[in-house]
CSV table of C-alpha atoms in Angstrom, one decimal:
chain,number,residue,atom,x,y,z
M,2,MET,CA,-26.2,44.1,-66.0
M,3,THR,CA,-30.1,42.7,-66.6
M,4,THR,CA,-32.5,43.9,-64.5
M,5,ALA,CA,-35.5,41.8,-63.8
M,6,PRO,CA,-39.2,42.8,-66.3
M,7,THR,CA,-41.1,45.4,-64.5
M,8,THR,CA,-44.9,45.1,-64.8
M,9,LEU,CA,-45.7,48.1,-66.2
M,10,PRO,CA,-49.2,50.1,-64.5
M,11,LEU,CA,-50.6,50.5,-68.5
M,12,PRO,CA,-54.6,51.5,-68.4
M,13,PRO,CA,-56.7,48.9,-70.4
M,14,LEU,CA,-56.6,50.4,-73.7
M,15,SER,CA,-59.9,50.2,-75.9
M,16,ASN,CA,-62.2,48.6,-76.4
M,17,GLY,CA,-63.1,47.5,-79.4
M,18,LEU,CA,-59.4,47.6,-81.9
M,19,ARG,CA,-57.6,45.2,-81.7
M,20,LEU,CA,-54.6,45.7,-85.2
M,21,THR,CA,-52.2,42.7,-85.0
M,22,TRP,CA,-48.8,42.6,-87.3
M,23,ASP,CA,-46.1,40.5,-87.7
M,24,ASN,CA,-43.8,40.2,-84.5
M,25,PHE,CA,-47.0,41.8,-82.6
M,26,VAL,CA,-45.7,41.8,-79.2
M,27,PRO,CA,-48.2,43.7,-76.3
M,28,LEU,CA,-46.5,46.0,-73.4
M,29,ARG,CA,-46.4,44.4,-70.6
M,30,HIS,CA,-43.0,44.7,-69.2
M,31,ALA,CA,-40.2,47.3,-68.2
M,32,HIS,CA,-37.2,46.5,-68.8
M,33,PRO,CA,-35.2,48.8,-66.7
M,34,GLN,CA,-31.7,50.8,-68.3
M,35,GLU,CA,-30.4,53.2,-67.4
M,36,THR,CA,-31.3,56.9,-67.5
M,37,HIS,CA,-29.0,59.6,-66.2
M,38,VAL,CA,-31.5,62.9,-65.0
M,39,ILE,CA,-29.8,65.4,-66.1
M,40,TRP,CA,-30.9,68.7,-63.9
M,41,PRO,CA,-32.3,68.3,-61.4
M,42,SER,CA,-31.8,65.4,-59.9
M,43,VAL,CA,-35.5,65.4,-58.1
M,44,LEU,CA,-38.8,63.8,-59.5
M,45,SER,CA,-40.2,67.9,-60.4
M,46,GLN,CA,-42.5,69.4,-62.6
M,47,ASN,CA,-39.4,70.6,-65.3
M,48,GLN,CA,-37.0,68.2,-65.2
M,49,LEU,CA,-34.1,67.3,-68.6
M,50,PHE,CA,-33.7,63.4,-69.1
M,51,TRP,CA,-30.6,62.3,-71.2
M,52,SER,CA,-32.4,58.8,-71.8
M,53,SER,CA,-33.9,57.0,-75.5
M,54,SER,CA,-37.5,58.2,-75.4
M,55,LYS,CA,-38.9,54.2,-74.6
M,56,ARG,CA,-36.1,54.2,-71.8
M,57,LEU,CA,-37.5,57.5,-70.2
M,58,LEU,CA,-41.3,57.0,-70.6
M,59,GLU,CA,-40.6,53.4,-69.2
M,60,HIS,CA,-38.6,55.7,-66.3
M,61,LEU,CA,-41.6,57.5,-65.4
M,62,VAL,CA,-44.2,55.1,-65.9
M,63,THR,CA,-42.9,52.7,-63.1
M,64,SER,CA,-41.0,55.6,-61.2
M,65,GLN,CA,-45.2,56.8,-60.0
M,66,ALA,CA,-44.2,60.6,-61.9
M,67,PRO,CA,-46.9,62.8,-62.3
M,68,ALA,CA,-49.5,62.9,-64.8
M,69,PHE,CA,-49.2,64.4,-68.1
M,70,THR,CA,-51.9,67.1,-70.0
M,71,LEU,CA,-49.6,67.3,-73.6
M,72,ALA,CA,-47.5,65.4,-74.1
M,73,TYR,CA,-46.5,65.6,-78.1
M,74,ILE,CA,-43.8,63.0,-80.0
M,75,ASP,CA,-42.4,64.2,-83.3
M,76,PRO,CA,-41.9,60.5,-84.1
M,77,PRO,CA,-39.6,59.2,-86.6
M,78,PHE,CA,-41.6,59.2,-90.6
M,79,ALA,CA,-41.0,55.9,-91.7
M,80,SER,CA,-39.6,57.8,-95.4
M,81,LYS,CA,-36.8,55.2,-97.2
M,82,ALA,CA,-34.7,58.2,-97.2
M,83,ASN,CA,-31.0,58.5,-95.4
M,84,TYR,CA,-30.8,62.1,-94.1
M,85,ILE,CA,-27.8,64.0,-94.1
M,86,ARG,CA,-25.8,66.2,-92.8
M,87,ARG,CA,-23.4,68.4,-94.6
M,88,LEU,CA,-20.3,69.5,-91.7
M,89,ARG,CA,-17.9,72.3,-93.1
M,90,PHE,CA,-15.0,72.6,-92.8
M,91,TYR,CA,-11.5,75.2,-93.3
M,92,VAL,CA,-8.7,73.0,-93.7
M,93,ARG,CA,-5.3,74.6,-95.4
M,94,ASP,CA,-6.5,78.4,-97.0
M,95,ARG,CA,-10.5,76.3,-97.9
M,96,TRP,CA,-13.6,74.9,-97.4
M,97,VAL,CA,-13.9,71.4,-97.3
M,98,LYS,CA,-17.6,69.7,-96.9
M,99,LEU,CA,-18.4,65.9,-94.9
M,100,PRO,CA,-21.5,64.3,-95.7
M,101,ILE,CA,-22.0,62.5,-92.2
M,102,GLN,CA,-25.6,60.8,-92.0
M,103,GLU,CA,-27.4,61.4,-89.6
M,104,TYR,CA,-30.0,59.3,-89.7
M,105,SER,CA,-31.5,56.5,-91.2
M,106,ASP,CA,-35.9,56.7,-91.8
M,107,HIS,CA,-35.8,53.1,-93.4
M,108,TRP,CA,-38.7,50.9,-91.4
M,109,LYS,CA,-40.2,47.7,-91.6
M,110,ASP,CA,-43.8,48.4,-91.5
M,111,SER,CA,-44.1,45.8,-88.3
M,112,ASP,CA,-41.2,46.9,-86.9
M,113,TYR,CA,-42.5,50.8,-87.5
M,114,LEU,CA,-46.0,49.5,-85.9
M,115,GLN,CA,-44.2,48.1,-83.0
M,116,PHE,CA,-42.8,51.1,-82.2
M,117,ILE,CA,-45.4,53.4,-82.4
M,118,TYR,CA,-47.5,51.0,-80.7
M,119,GLU,CA,-44.4,51.1,-77.6
M,120,HIS,CA,-44.4,54.7,-77.8
M,121,LEU,CA,-48.2,55.1,-78.0
M,122,THR,CA,-49.0,52.9,-74.6
M,123,LEU,CA,-46.8,54.6,-72.1
M,124,ILE,CA,-47.8,57.7,-72.8
M,125,HIS,CA,-51.5,56.6,-72.4
M,126,ALA,CA,-50.4,55.6,-69.2
M,127,LEU,CA,-48.8,58.8,-68.0
M,128,LEU,CA,-51.7,61.2,-69.5
M,129,ALA,CA,-53.8,62.7,-67.0
M,130,PRO,CA,-57.3,62.2,-67.1
M,131,ASN,CA,-57.8,65.4,-69.4
M,132,GLY,CA,-54.6,65.5,-71.7
M,133,SER,CA,-53.5,64.9,-74.6
M,134,ILE,CA,-51.2,63.9,-76.9
M,135,VAL,CA,-50.5,65.4,-80.3
M,136,VAL,CA,-48.5,63.2,-82.8
M,137,HIS,CA,-46.8,65.2,-85.6
M,138,CYS,CA,-47.1,63.5,-88.4
M,139,ASP,CA,-46.7,63.0,-92.5
M,140,TRP,CA,-48.5,60.6,-95.2
M,141,HIS,CA,-46.4,57.8,-94.7
M,142,GLN,CA,-47.5,56.5,-91.7
M,143,ASN,CA,-50.6,59.0,-90.9
M,144,HIS,CA,-53.1,56.6,-91.2
M,145,HIS,CA,-51.6,54.0,-89.4
M,146,ILE,CA,-49.9,56.4,-87.3
M,147,ARG,CA,-54.6,56.4,-86.6
M,148,LEU,CA,-55.8,53.9,-86.0
M,149,LEU,CA,-53.1,52.9,-83.5
M,150,LEU,CA,-53.9,55.8,-81.1
M,151,ASP,CA,-57.4,54.4,-81.7
M,152,GLN,CA,-56.7,51.4,-80.1
M,153,VAL,CA,-54.7,52.6,-76.8
M,154,PHE,CA,-56.4,55.9,-76.6
M,155,GLY,CA,-59.8,54.9,-77.9
M,156,ARG,CA,-61.9,56.4,-81.1
M,157,SER,CA,-63.7,58.7,-79.1
M,158,GLN,CA,-61.1,60.0,-78.0
M,159,PHE,CA,-59.4,61.9,-81.0
M,160,GLN,CA,-60.7,65.5,-81.1
M,161,ASN,CA,-59.7,67.1,-84.3
M,162,GLU,CA,-57.0,66.9,-87.0
M,163,LEU,CA,-53.8,70.0,-87.6
M,164,ILE,CA,-52.8,70.2,-91.0
M,165,PHE,CA,-49.3,72.5,-91.7
M,166,ALA,CA,-49.3,73.1,-95.3
M,167,TYR,CA,-47.0,74.5,-96.6
M,168,GLY,CA,-46.0,76.3,-100.4
M,169,ALA,CA,-42.9,76.5,-101.5
M,170,GLY,CA,-41.6,74.4,-104.5
M,171,GLY,CA,-42.9,73.0,-107.7
M,172,GLN,CA,-46.2,71.4,-108.4
M,173,PRO,CA,-46.4,67.3,-109.3
M,174,LYS,CA,-47.7,66.8,-112.9
M,175,HIS,CA,-49.2,63.7,-111.9
M,176,LYS,CA,-50.6,63.5,-108.0
M,177,PHE,CA,-51.9,65.8,-105.5
M,178,PRO,CA,-48.9,67.2,-104.2
M,179,ARG,CA,-47.6,66.8,-100.8
M,180,LYS,CA,-47.0,69.8,-99.1
M,181,HIS,CA,-48.8,69.2,-95.2
M,182,ASP,CA,-47.6,66.9,-92.3
């Protein structure tokens, strides 16, 4: 069953910066789909949901959810890698390893930018005026995400950059090491 699109009460984008890409679509309407509230059943301060992230954000925006003071997102990194989990089973007196693909992190640039833009726009609508957003990313898309944050929240809203550095592993011989997020 398809429902009619709902107009989203989104704040205006920041002045000045306007990025576009192939297949850019301004986010103005939600297409509400089923979102399962796991606990508790009424909208409250602490709630557990089972949904895709975009569906959940659309649900919260259209349901007049209370404003958040902190949003933390850990989007895909567009690393062009397949992530595999190796499960081990004990079968007939021996261990068997079974590789199972968890997810593929391959994106067309325009699809990735649209995905991030839509999520940031919905989060912006949910943040309190004194709210903060923390975005976990790595070198693959950091530059694009920073520009999208400027577009959605405004350049003057940028506060700081946190860098998680790690030192395990070897050192590349012909480039700087990529050992931080």
